[in-house]
Amino acid sequence: MNRIDDARLPAWASLAETDDEQVPLLGCALLIARDEYPDLDVAACLAQVEAHAASLRPLVEALDDAPLKMQAINRRLFDELGYAGNHDEYYDPRNSYLNMVLDRRLGNPISLAVIQMEVARRLGLHLDGVSFPGHFLVRMPVDDGLLVMDPFNRGRPLGTEELRLRAKPHFGADVPDEALFDILSPAPNRAILSRILRNLHALYVGAGDWARAVRCMDRVLCLDPENAEALRDRGLGYAELGHVAGAVRDLGAHLQRWPESGDADVVRSRLLELLGDGRLAQRTH
């Protein structure tokens, strides 16, 4: 279990070389928040998560059954402390920034999942995130399989048929057991953090806030320098900002590294627009 016991956070520049299992979920979620809130009180945020776990420890340690332990955690977080999914303002960026979720007790599925996972892990429960299509979930191994829960809806357990129904629109057909099991694979911390950043990127692109959109993709590339979509989207964002050199660098690198990608024609066209002539065409085919 990765824990951060003081106010020091990892450096963005160190994360590309950090093994997946060593990427600290809570610490990096707070790094994302600090980009938007530079005066963020990191120690207070960490202490709040620790306090949630400490208040539960006597009760959870007195229970033998893991699902009952998880039920107690969910009751504390969602019923007593009031954490809730922000159904009314789902696309508010504050739902993705962990300091604001801790303050407001409102979040989106993935930010609530981070809090739920971090509290559970401090109490000895192995809770993982699940990059379920459309809606982030959490899972916990139990004796007879998996307990899958929806943090956006008060940690409610989800049965197999409901999961299948939720997945079906994204597959366009019935979802066989093998496919459903694959979808429910645990998401590494790096993937969870990248999904937080991609969610924010989509919001900022929709709002025409290209500086923040570019920042989000830059952070994804700190986590995963080989992320093709992030390199493309940072380049497109640079173009919107008028930073032609940055756009040409990123979009050109994208074509050189992934010349057969499905979006290669779009990227090539944008590059040629930026350069204003056909010189690049010979170099990128």
PDB file of C-alpha atoms in Angstrom:
ATOM      1  CA  MET A   1       0.000   0.000   0.000  1.00  0.00           C
ATOM      2  CA  ASN A   2       1.349   3.414  -0.968  1.00  0.00           C
ATOM      3  CA  ARG A   3       0.927   5.946   1.807  1.00  0.00           C
ATOM      4  CA  ILE A   4       2.056   9.552   2.107  1.00  0.00           C
ATOM      5  CA  ASP A   5       2.652  10.455   5.720  1.00  0.00           C
ATOM      6  CA  ASP A   6       3.779  14.040   5.299  1.00  0.00           C
ATOM      7  CA  ALA A   7       3.119  17.043   3.105  1.00  0.00           C
ATOM      8  CA  ARG A   8       5.705  16.152   0.471  1.00  0.00           C
ATOM      9  CA  LEU A   9       4.305  15.176  -2.897  1.00  0.00           C
ATOM     10  CA  PRO A  10       6.068  13.376  -5.739  1.00  0.00           C
ATOM     11  CA  ALA A  11       7.539  15.484  -8.528  1.00  0.00           C
ATOM     12  CA  TRP A  12       5.857  15.338 -11.906  1.00  0.00           C
ATOM     13  CA  ALA A  13       9.224  14.802 -13.571  1.00  0.00           C
ATOM     14  CA  SER A  14       9.838  11.624 -11.555  1.00  0.00           C
ATOM     15  CA  LEU A  15       6.644   9.799 -12.482  1.00  0.00           C
ATOM     16  CA  ALA A  16       7.544   8.555 -15.963  1.00  0.00           C
ATOM     17  CA  GLU A  17      10.288   6.378 -14.463  1.00  0.00           C
ATOM     18  CA  THR A  18       8.217   5.230 -11.489  1.00  0.00           C
ATOM     19  CA  ASP A  19       6.902   1.664 -11.570  1.00  0.00           C
ATOM     20  CA  ASP A  20       3.117   1.449 -11.859  1.00  0.00           C
ATOM     21  CA  GLU A  21       2.700  -0.082  -8.419  1.00  0.00           C
ATOM     22  CA  GLN A  22       4.748   2.722  -6.868  1.00  0.00           C
ATOM     23  CA  VAL A  23       2.776   5.626  -8.357  1.00  0.00           C
ATOM     24  CA  PRO A  24       0.998   7.150  -5.318  1.00  0.00           C
ATOM     25  CA  LEU A  25      -2.671   7.616  -6.112  1.00  0.00           C
ATOM     26  CA  LEU A  26      -3.537  10.127  -3.410  1.00  0.00           C
ATOM     27  CA  GLY A  27      -0.335  12.096  -3.781  1.00  0.00           C
ATOM     28  CA  CYS A  28      -0.691  12.424  -7.541  1.00  0.00           C
ATOM     29  CA  ALA A  29      -4.385  13.300  -7.277  1.00  0.00           C
ATOM     30  CA  LEU A  30      -3.322  16.166  -5.031  1.00  0.00           C
ATOM     31  CA  LEU A  31      -0.616  17.143  -7.539  1.00  0.00           C
ATOM     32  CA  ILE A  32      -3.366  17.497 -10.142  1.00  0.00           C
ATOM     33  CA  ALA A  33      -5.355  19.649  -7.724  1.00  0.00           C
ATOM     34  CA  ARG A  34      -2.335  21.795  -6.881  1.00  0.00           C
ATOM     35  CA  ASP A  35      -2.001  22.780 -10.535  1.00  0.00           C
ATOM     36  CA  GLU A  36      -5.380  24.487 -10.260  1.00  0.00           C
ATOM     37  CA  TYR A  37      -5.110  25.501  -6.595  1.00  0.00           C
ATOM     38  CA  PRO A  38      -1.455  26.429  -5.972  1.00  0.00           C
ATOM     39  CA  ASP A  39      -2.160  27.371  -2.337  1.00  0.00           C
ATOM     40  CA  LEU A  40      -3.698  23.966  -1.614  1.00  0.00           C
ATOM     41  CA  ASP A  41      -3.032  22.765   1.939  1.00  0.00           C
ATOM     42  CA  VAL A  42      -1.620  19.331   1.173  1.00  0.00           C
ATOM     43  CA  ALA A  43      -1.115  18.391   4.812  1.00  0.00           C
ATOM     44  CA  ALA A  44      -4.740  19.194   5.630  1.00  0.00           C
ATOM     45  CA  CYS A  45      -6.008  17.050   2.748  1.00  0.00           C
ATOM     46  CA  LEU A  46      -3.857  14.115   3.783  1.00  0.00           C
ATOM     47  CA  ALA A  47      -4.919  14.531   7.409  1.00  0.00           C
ATOM     48  CA  GLN A  48      -8.581  14.504   6.404  1.00  0.00           C
ATOM     49  CA  VAL A  49      -8.250  11.156   4.628  1.00  0.00           C
ATOM     50  CA  GLU A  50      -6.299   9.754   7.581  1.00  0.00           C
ATOM     51  CA  ALA A  51      -8.985  11.011   9.971  1.00  0.00           C
ATOM     52  CA  HIS A  52     -11.720   9.271   7.967  1.00  0.00           C
ATOM     53  CA  ALA A  53      -9.814   5.999   8.284  1.00  0.00           C
ATOM     54  CA  ALA A  54      -8.966   6.507  11.962  1.00  0.00           C
ATOM     55  CA  SER A  55     -12.604   7.101  12.873  1.00  0.00           C
ATOM     56  CA  LEU A  56     -13.506   3.758  11.289  1.00  0.00           C
ATOM     57  CA  ARG A  57     -10.624   1.640  12.530  1.00  0.00           C
ATOM     58  CA  PRO A  58     -12.148   0.293  15.801  1.00  0.00           C
ATOM     59  CA  LEU A  59     -15.367  -0.709  14.051  1.00  0.00           C
ATOM     60  CA  VAL A  60     -13.712  -2.232  10.999  1.00  0.00           C
ATOM     61  CA  GLU A  61     -11.186  -4.190  13.073  1.00  0.00           C
ATOM     62  CA  ALA A  62     -14.023  -5.655  15.140  1.00  0.00           C
ATOM     63  CA  LEU A  63     -15.646  -7.143  12.032  1.00  0.00           C
ATOM     64  CA  ASP A  64     -14.453 -10.394  10.487  1.00  0.00           C
ATOM     65  CA  ASP A  65     -16.251 -10.326   7.160  1.00  0.00           C
ATOM     66  CA  ALA A  66     -14.721  -8.154   4.398  1.00  0.00           C
ATOM     67  CA  PRO A  67     -18.079  -7.170   2.822  1.00  0.00           C
ATOM     68  CA  LEU A  68     -19.315  -6.074   6.254  1.00  0.00           C
ATOM     69  CA  LYS A  69     -16.157  -4.012   6.718  1.00  0.00           C
ATOM     70  CA  MET A  70     -16.783  -2.373   3.343  1.00  0.00           C
ATOM     71  CA  GLN A  71     -20.399  -1.749   4.260  1.00  0.00           C
ATOM     72  CA  ALA A  72     -19.255   0.076   7.406  1.00  0.00           C
ATOM     73  CA  ILE A  73     -16.819   2.203   5.382  1.00  0.00           C
ATOM     74  CA  ASN A  74     -19.503   3.135   2.874  1.00  0.00           C
ATOM     75  CA  ARG A  75     -21.983   3.989   5.603  1.00  0.00           C
ATOM     76  CA  ARG A  76     -19.451   6.282   7.231  1.00  0.00           C
ATOM     77  CA  LEU A  77     -18.366   8.017   4.009  1.00  0.00           C
ATOM     78  CA  PHE A  78     -21.695   8.382   2.258  1.00  0.00           C
ATOM     79  CA  ASP A  79     -24.326   8.394   5.012  1.00  0.00           C
ATOM     80  CA  GLU A  80     -22.540  10.025   7.939  1.00  0.00           C
ATOM     81  CA  LEU A  81     -19.889  12.226   6.304  1.00  0.00           C
ATOM     82  CA  GLY A  82     -22.133  13.066   3.367  1.00  0.00           C
ATOM     83  CA  TYR A  83     -19.940  12.304   0.365  1.00  0.00           C
ATOM     84  CA  ALA A  84     -22.158  12.198  -2.702  1.00  0.00           C
ATOM     85  CA  GLY A  85     -22.109  12.167  -6.449  1.00  0.00           C
ATOM     86  CA  ASN A  86     -22.736  15.612  -7.896  1.00  0.00           C
ATOM     87  CA  HIS A  87     -25.693  14.692 -10.094  1.00  0.00           C
ATOM     88  CA  ASP A  88     -26.846  18.302 -10.484  1.00  0.00           C
ATOM     89  CA  GLU A  89     -23.521  19.720 -11.721  1.00  0.00           C
ATOM     90  CA  TYR A  90     -21.772  16.641 -13.037  1.00  0.00           C
ATOM     91  CA  TYR A  91     -19.477  18.620 -15.350  1.00  0.00           C
ATOM     92  CA  ASP A  92     -18.226  21.066 -12.737  1.00  0.00           C
ATOM     93  CA  PRO A  93     -14.395  20.765 -12.827  1.00  0.00           C
ATOM     94  CA  ARG A  94     -14.329  20.944  -9.030  1.00  0.00           C
ATOM     95  CA  ASN A  95     -15.705  17.407  -9.009  1.00  0.00           C
ATOM     96  CA  SER A  96     -12.305  16.223 -10.271  1.00  0.00           C
ATOM     97  CA  TYR A  97     -10.043  18.162  -7.902  1.00  0.00           C
ATOM     98  CA  LEU A  98      -9.556  16.147  -4.732  1.00  0.00           C
ATOM     99  CA  ASN A  99      -9.168  19.094  -2.362  1.00  0.00           C
ATOM    100  CA  MET A 100     -12.528  20.436  -3.494  1.00  0.00           C
ATOM    101  CA  VAL A 101     -14.151  17.023  -3.183  1.00  0.00           C
ATOM    102  CA  LEU A 102     -12.874  16.769   0.393  1.00  0.00           C
ATOM    103  CA  ASP A 103     -14.156  20.272   1.176  1.00  0.00           C
ATOM    104  CA  ARG A 104     -17.532  20.088  -0.558  1.00  0.00           C
ATOM    105  CA  ARG A 105     -18.197  16.344  -0.114  1.00  0.00           C
ATOM    106  CA  LEU A 106     -19.272  16.325  -3.776  1.00  0.00           C
ATOM    107  CA  GLY A 107     -17.517  14.605  -6.629  1.00  0.00           C
ATOM    108  CA  ASN A 108     -17.684  12.561  -9.789  1.00  0.00           C
ATOM    109  CA  PRO A 109     -17.331   8.757  -9.872  1.00  0.00           C
ATOM    110  CA  ILE A 110     -13.562   8.660 -10.095  1.00  0.00           C
ATOM    111  CA  SER A 111     -12.783  11.264  -7.414  1.00  0.00           C
ATOM    112  CA  LEU A 112     -15.173   9.603  -4.970  1.00  0.00           C
ATOM    113  CA  ALA A 113     -13.572   6.269  -5.835  1.00  0.00           C
ATOM    114  CA  VAL A 114     -10.135   7.655  -4.958  1.00  0.00           C
ATOM    115  CA  ILE A 115     -11.345   8.662  -1.493  1.00  0.00           C
ATOM    116  CA  GLN A 116     -13.137   5.357  -1.008  1.00  0.00           C
ATOM    117  CA  MET A 117     -10.052   3.372  -2.081  1.00  0.00           C
ATOM    118  CA  GLU A 118      -7.624   5.381   0.022  1.00  0.00           C
ATOM    119  CA  VAL A 119      -9.737   5.030   3.162  1.00  0.00           C
ATOM    120  CA  ALA A 120     -10.303   1.306   2.579  1.00  0.00           C
ATOM    121  CA  ARG A 121      -6.626   0.623   1.929  1.00  0.00           C
ATOM    122  CA  ARG A 122      -5.668   2.324   5.169  1.00  0.00           C
ATOM    123  CA  LEU A 123      -7.987  -0.110   6.903  1.00  0.00           C
ATOM    124  CA  GLY A 124      -6.429  -3.165   5.295  1.00  0.00           C
ATOM    125  CA  LEU A 125      -8.997  -3.767   2.564  1.00  0.00           C
ATOM    126  CA  HIS A 126      -7.843  -4.402  -0.990  1.00  0.00           C
ATOM    127  CA  LEU A 127     -10.045  -2.069  -3.013  1.00  0.00           C
ATOM    128  CA  ASP A 128      -9.244  -1.372  -6.670  1.00  0.00           C
ATOM    129  CA  GLY A 129     -10.548   1.064  -9.223  1.00  0.00           C
ATOM    130  CA  VAL A 130     -12.254  -0.190 -12.377  1.00  0.00           C
ATOM    131  CA  SER A 131     -12.148   1.839 -15.600  1.00  0.00           C
ATOM    132  CA  PHE A 132     -15.640   0.721 -16.499  1.00  0.00           C
ATOM    133  CA  PRO A 133     -16.902   2.317 -19.723  1.00  0.00           C
ATOM    134  CA  GLY A 134     -18.778   5.513 -19.022  1.00  0.00           C
ATOM    135  CA  HIS A 135     -18.727   5.289 -15.254  1.00  0.00           C
ATOM    136  CA  PHE A 136     -15.795   4.550 -12.942  1.00  0.00           C
ATOM    137  CA  LEU A 137     -16.396   1.809 -10.361  1.00  0.00           C
ATOM    138  CA  VAL A 138     -14.502   0.042  -7.567  1.00  0.00           C
ATOM    139  CA  ARG A 139     -14.053  -3.649  -6.837  1.00  0.00           C
ATOM    140  CA  MET A 140     -12.974  -5.827  -3.943  1.00  0.00           C
ATOM    141  CA  PRO A 141     -12.120  -9.543  -4.098  1.00  0.00           C
ATOM    142  CA  VAL A 142     -14.370 -11.681  -1.883  1.00  0.00           C
ATOM    143  CA  ASP A 143     -14.441 -15.416  -1.272  1.00  0.00           C
ATOM    144  CA  ASP A 144     -16.982 -16.135  -3.998  1.00  0.00           C
ATOM    145  CA  GLY A 145     -15.825 -13.605  -6.584  1.00  0.00           C
ATOM    146  CA  LEU A 146     -15.874  -9.812  -6.740  1.00  0.00           C
ATOM    147  CA  LEU A 147     -17.833  -7.170  -4.899  1.00  0.00           C
ATOM    148  CA  VAL A 148     -18.314  -4.326  -7.413  1.00  0.00           C
ATOM    149  CA  MET A 149     -19.548  -0.968  -6.113  1.00  0.00           C
ATOM    150  CA  ASP A 150     -20.640   2.390  -7.504  1.00  0.00           C
ATOM    151  CA  PRO A 151     -19.032   5.241  -5.529  1.00  0.00           C
ATOM    152  CA  PHE A 152     -21.111   7.831  -7.389  1.00  0.00           C
ATOM    153  CA  ASN A 153     -24.239   6.287  -5.906  1.00  0.00           C
ATOM    154  CA  ARG A 154     -23.249   5.878  -2.258  1.00  0.00           C
ATOM    155  CA  GLY A 155     -21.118   2.795  -2.851  1.00  0.00           C
ATOM    156  CA  ARG A 156     -24.083   0.685  -3.915  1.00  0.00           C
ATOM    157  CA  PRO A 157     -23.154  -2.924  -4.854  1.00  0.00           C
ATOM    158  CA  LEU A 158     -23.798  -3.873  -8.485  1.00  0.00           C
ATOM    159  CA  GLY A 159     -24.858  -7.309  -9.638  1.00  0.00           C
ATOM    160  CA  THR A 160     -23.750  -9.088 -12.797  1.00  0.00           C
ATOM    161  CA  GLU A 161     -26.856  -8.273 -14.817  1.00  0.00           C
ATOM    162  CA  GLU A 162     -26.733  -4.571 -13.986  1.00  0.00           C
ATOM    163  CA  LEU A 163     -23.062  -4.473 -14.946  1.00  0.00           C
ATOM    164  CA  ARG A 164     -23.878  -6.207 -18.205  1.00  0.00           C
ATOM    165  CA  LEU A 165     -26.625  -3.679 -18.944  1.00  0.00           C
ATOM    166  CA  ARG A 166     -24.303  -0.769 -18.195  1.00  0.00           C
ATOM    167  CA  ALA A 167     -21.631  -2.164 -20.509  1.00  0.00           C
ATOM    168  CA  LYS A 168     -23.954  -3.070 -23.377  1.00  0.00           C
ATOM    169  CA  PRO A 169     -24.330   0.457 -24.894  1.00  0.00           C
ATOM    170  CA  HIS A 170     -20.557   0.656 -25.249  1.00  0.00           C
ATOM    171  CA  PHE A 171     -20.333  -2.712 -27.019  1.00  0.00           C
ATOM    172  CA  GLY A 172     -23.431  -2.509 -29.186  1.00  0.00           C
ATOM    173  CA  ALA A 173     -24.265  -6.121 -28.402  1.00  0.00           C
ATOM    174  CA  ASP A 174     -24.646  -8.544 -25.539  1.00  0.00           C
ATOM    175  CA  VAL A 175     -21.607  -8.653 -23.262  1.00  0.00           C
ATOM    176  CA  PRO A 176     -20.365 -12.208 -22.635  1.00  0.00           C
ATOM    177  CA  ASP A 177     -18.967 -13.208 -19.263  1.00  0.00           C
ATOM    178  CA  GLU A 178     -15.381 -13.174 -20.531  1.00  0.00           C
ATOM    179  CA  ALA A 179     -15.701  -9.607 -21.829  1.00  0.00           C
ATOM    180  CA  LEU A 180     -17.360  -8.443 -18.626  1.00  0.00           C
ATOM    181  CA  PHE A 181     -14.581 -10.004 -16.561  1.00  0.00           C
ATOM    182  CA  ASP A 182     -11.987  -8.178 -18.684  1.00  0.00           C
ATOM    183  CA  ILE A 183     -13.803  -4.865 -18.223  1.00  0.00           C
ATOM    184  CA  LEU A 184     -13.711  -5.392 -14.469  1.00  0.00           C
ATOM    185  CA  SER A 185      -9.919  -5.732 -14.388  1.00  0.00           C
ATOM    186  CA  PRO A 186      -8.297  -3.457 -11.786  1.00  0.00           C
ATOM    187  CA  ALA A 187      -7.012  -0.152 -13.130  1.00  0.00           C
ATOM    188  CA  PRO A 188      -3.414   0.778 -12.229  1.00  0.00           C
ATOM    189  CA  ASN A 189      -2.950   4.083 -10.429  1.00  0.00           C
ATOM    190  CA  ARG A 190      -1.309   5.583 -13.528  1.00  0.00           C
ATOM    191  CA  ALA A 191      -4.422   4.791 -15.571  1.00  0.00           C
ATOM    192  CA  ILE A 192      -6.732   6.221 -12.898  1.00  0.00           C
ATOM    193  CA  LEU A 193      -4.799   9.481 -12.782  1.00  0.00           C
ATOM    194  CA  SER A 194      -4.719   9.708 -16.572  1.00  0.00           C
ATOM    195  CA  ARG A 195      -8.491   9.254 -16.639  1.00  0.00           C
ATOM    196  CA  ILE A 196      -8.931  12.112 -14.140  1.00  0.00           C
ATOM    197  CA  LEU A 197      -6.828  14.321 -16.398  1.00  0.00           C
ATOM    198  CA  ARG A 198      -8.658  13.251 -19.551  1.00  0.00           C
ATOM    199  CA  ASN A 199     -11.992  14.064 -17.885  1.00  0.00           C
ATOM    200  CA  LEU A 200     -10.703  17.534 -17.052  1.00  0.00           C
ATOM    201  CA  HIS A 201      -9.294  17.937 -20.558  1.00  0.00           C
ATOM    202  CA  ALA A 202     -12.707  17.228 -22.074  1.00  0.00           C
ATOM    203  CA  LEU A 203     -14.340  19.815 -19.816  1.00  0.00           C
ATOM    204  CA  TYR A 204     -11.778  22.481 -20.644  1.00  0.00           C
ATOM    205  CA  VAL A 205     -11.923  21.799 -24.380  1.00  0.00           C
ATOM    206  CA  GLY A 206     -15.705  22.152 -24.194  1.00  0.00           C
ATOM    207  CA  ALA A 207     -15.274  25.485 -22.444  1.00  0.00           C
ATOM    208  CA  GLY A 208     -12.606  26.680 -24.905  1.00  0.00           C
ATOM    209  CA  ASP A 209     -10.069  26.901 -22.066  1.00  0.00           C
ATOM    210  CA  TRP A 210      -7.107  25.732 -24.102  1.00  0.00           C
ATOM    211  CA  ALA A 211      -4.415  26.659 -21.586  1.00  0.00           C
ATOM    212  CA  ARG A 212      -5.900  24.336 -18.986  1.00  0.00           C
ATOM    213  CA  ALA A 213      -6.622  21.686 -21.625  1.00  0.00           C
ATOM    214  CA  VAL A 214      -2.957  21.698 -22.664  1.00  0.00           C
ATOM    215  CA  ARG A 215      -1.862  21.515 -19.023  1.00  0.00           C
ATOM    216  CA  CYS A 216      -3.954  18.377 -18.520  1.00  0.00           C
ATOM    217  CA  MET A 217      -2.357  16.622 -21.493  1.00  0.00           C
ATOM    218  CA  ASP A 218       1.092  17.723 -20.407  1.00  0.00           C
ATOM    219  CA  ARG A 219       0.469  16.007 -17.070  1.00  0.00           C
ATOM    220  CA  VAL A 220      -0.742  12.829 -18.785  1.00  0.00           C
ATOM    221  CA  LEU A 221       2.539  12.808 -20.693  1.00  0.00           C
ATOM    222  CA  CYS A 222       4.428  13.171 -17.405  1.00  0.00           C
ATOM    223  CA  LEU A 223       2.707   9.979 -16.270  1.00  0.00           C
ATOM    224  CA  ASP A 224       2.908   8.194 -19.618  1.00  0.00           C
ATOM    225  CA  PRO A 225       5.280   9.677 -22.217  1.00  0.00           C
ATOM    226  CA  GLU A 226       4.120   7.102 -24.787  1.00  0.00           C
ATOM    227  CA  ASN A 227       0.480   8.179 -24.635  1.00  0.00           C
ATOM    228  CA  ALA A 228      -0.341   8.853 -28.289  1.00  0.00           C
ATOM    229  CA  GLU A 229      -3.669  10.584 -27.677  1.00  0.00           C
ATOM    230  CA  ALA A 230      -2.171  12.944 -25.106  1.00  0.00           C
ATOM    231  CA  LEU A 231       0.658  13.956 -27.441  1.00  0.00           C
ATOM    232  CA  ARG A 232      -1.844  14.591 -30.235  1.00  0.00           C
ATOM    233  CA  ASP A 233      -4.216  16.545 -27.996  1.00  0.00           C
ATOM    234  CA  ARG A 234      -1.447  18.660 -26.495  1.00  0.00           C
ATOM    235  CA  GLY A 235      -0.334  19.529 -30.021  1.00  0.00           C
ATOM    236  CA  LEU A 236      -3.867  20.438 -31.072  1.00  0.00           C
ATOM    237  CA  GLY A 237      -4.232  22.549 -27.934  1.00  0.00           C
ATOM    238  CA  TYR A 238      -0.980  24.360 -28.651  1.00  0.00           C
ATOM    239  CA  ALA A 239      -2.330  25.131 -32.113  1.00  0.00           C
ATOM    240  CA  GLU A 240      -5.455  26.686 -30.609  1.00  0.00           C
ATOM    241  CA  LEU A 241      -3.251  28.818 -28.351  1.00  0.00           C
ATOM    242  CA  GLY A 242      -1.177  30.018 -31.308  1.00  0.00           C
ATOM    243  CA  HIS A 243       1.921  28.225 -30.036  1.00  0.00           C
ATOM    244  CA  VAL A 244       2.866  26.986 -33.495  1.00  0.00           C
ATOM    245  CA  ALA A 245       6.298  25.638 -32.574  1.00  0.00           C
ATOM    246  CA  GLY A 246       4.859  23.477 -29.802  1.00  0.00           C
ATOM    247  CA  ALA A 247       2.030  22.284 -32.013  1.00  0.00           C
ATOM    248  CA  VAL A 248       4.360  21.346 -34.874  1.00  0.00           C
ATOM    249  CA  ARG A 249       6.716  19.557 -32.487  1.00  0.00           C
ATOM    250  CA  ASP A 250       3.975  17.452 -30.882  1.00  0.00           C
ATOM    251  CA  LEU A 251       1.960  16.709 -33.988  1.00  0.00           C
ATOM    252  CA  GLY A 252       5.080  15.927 -36.002  1.00  0.00           C
ATOM    253  CA  ALA A 253       6.324  13.584 -33.261  1.00  0.00           C
ATOM    254  CA  HIS A 254       2.912  11.915 -33.176  1.00  0.00           C
ATOM    255  CA  LEU A 255       3.066  11.188 -36.913  1.00  0.00           C
ATOM    256  CA  GLN A 256       6.632   9.945 -36.770  1.00  0.00           C
ATOM    257  CA  ARG A 257       5.897   7.543 -33.909  1.00  0.00           C
ATOM    258  CA  TRP A 258       2.406   6.430 -34.928  1.00  0.00           C
ATOM    259  CA  PRO A 259       2.213   6.988 -38.729  1.00  0.00           C
ATOM    260  CA  GLU A 260      -0.564   4.408 -39.188  1.00  0.00           C
ATOM    261  CA  SER A 261      -2.829   5.576 -36.345  1.00  0.00           C
ATOM    262  CA  GLY A 262      -6.491   6.104 -37.090  1.00  0.00           C
ATOM    263  CA  ASP A 263      -6.174   9.852 -36.641  1.00  0.00           C
ATOM    264  CA  ALA A 264      -3.007  10.237 -38.747  1.00  0.00           C
ATOM    265  CA  ASP A 265      -4.812  11.979 -41.616  1.00  0.00           C
ATOM    266  CA  VAL A 266      -6.387  14.530 -39.276  1.00  0.00           C
ATOM    267  CA  VAL A 267      -3.066  15.207 -37.566  1.00  0.00           C
ATOM    268  CA  ARG A 268      -1.245  15.491 -40.912  1.00  0.00           C
ATOM    269  CA  SER A 269      -3.845  17.928 -42.236  1.00  0.00           C
ATOM    270  CA  ARG A 270      -3.541  20.135 -39.156  1.00  0.00           C
ATOM    271  CA  LEU A 271       0.238  20.109 -39.451  1.00  0.00           C
ATOM    272  CA  LEU A 272       0.112  21.198 -43.055  1.00  0.00           C
ATOM    273  CA  GLU A 273      -2.252  24.014 -42.113  1.00  0.00           C
ATOM    274  CA  LEU A 274       0.195  25.176 -39.479  1.00  0.00           C
ATOM    275  CA  LEU A 275       3.194  25.010 -41.755  1.00  0.00           C
ATOM    276  CA  GLY A 276       1.401  26.567 -44.696  1.00  0.00           C
ATOM    277  CA  ASP A 277       3.051  24.371 -47.343  1.00  0.00           C
ATOM    278  CA  GLY A 278       3.565  20.754 -48.320  1.00  0.00           C
ATOM    279  CA  ARG A 279       7.114  20.280 -47.130  1.00  0.00           C
ATOM    280  CA  LEU A 280       6.098  18.026 -44.256  1.00  0.00           C
ATOM    281  CA  ALA A 281       4.060  15.640 -46.392  1.00  0.00           C
ATOM    282  CA  GLN A 282       7.169  13.925 -47.755  1.00  0.00           C
ATOM    283  CA  ARG A 283       8.608  13.457 -44.286  1.00  0.00           C
ATOM    284  CA  THR A 284       5.497  12.020 -42.626  1.00  0.00           C
ATOM    285  CA  HIS A 285       4.250   9.492 -45.199  1.00  0.00           C
TER     286      HIS A 285
END
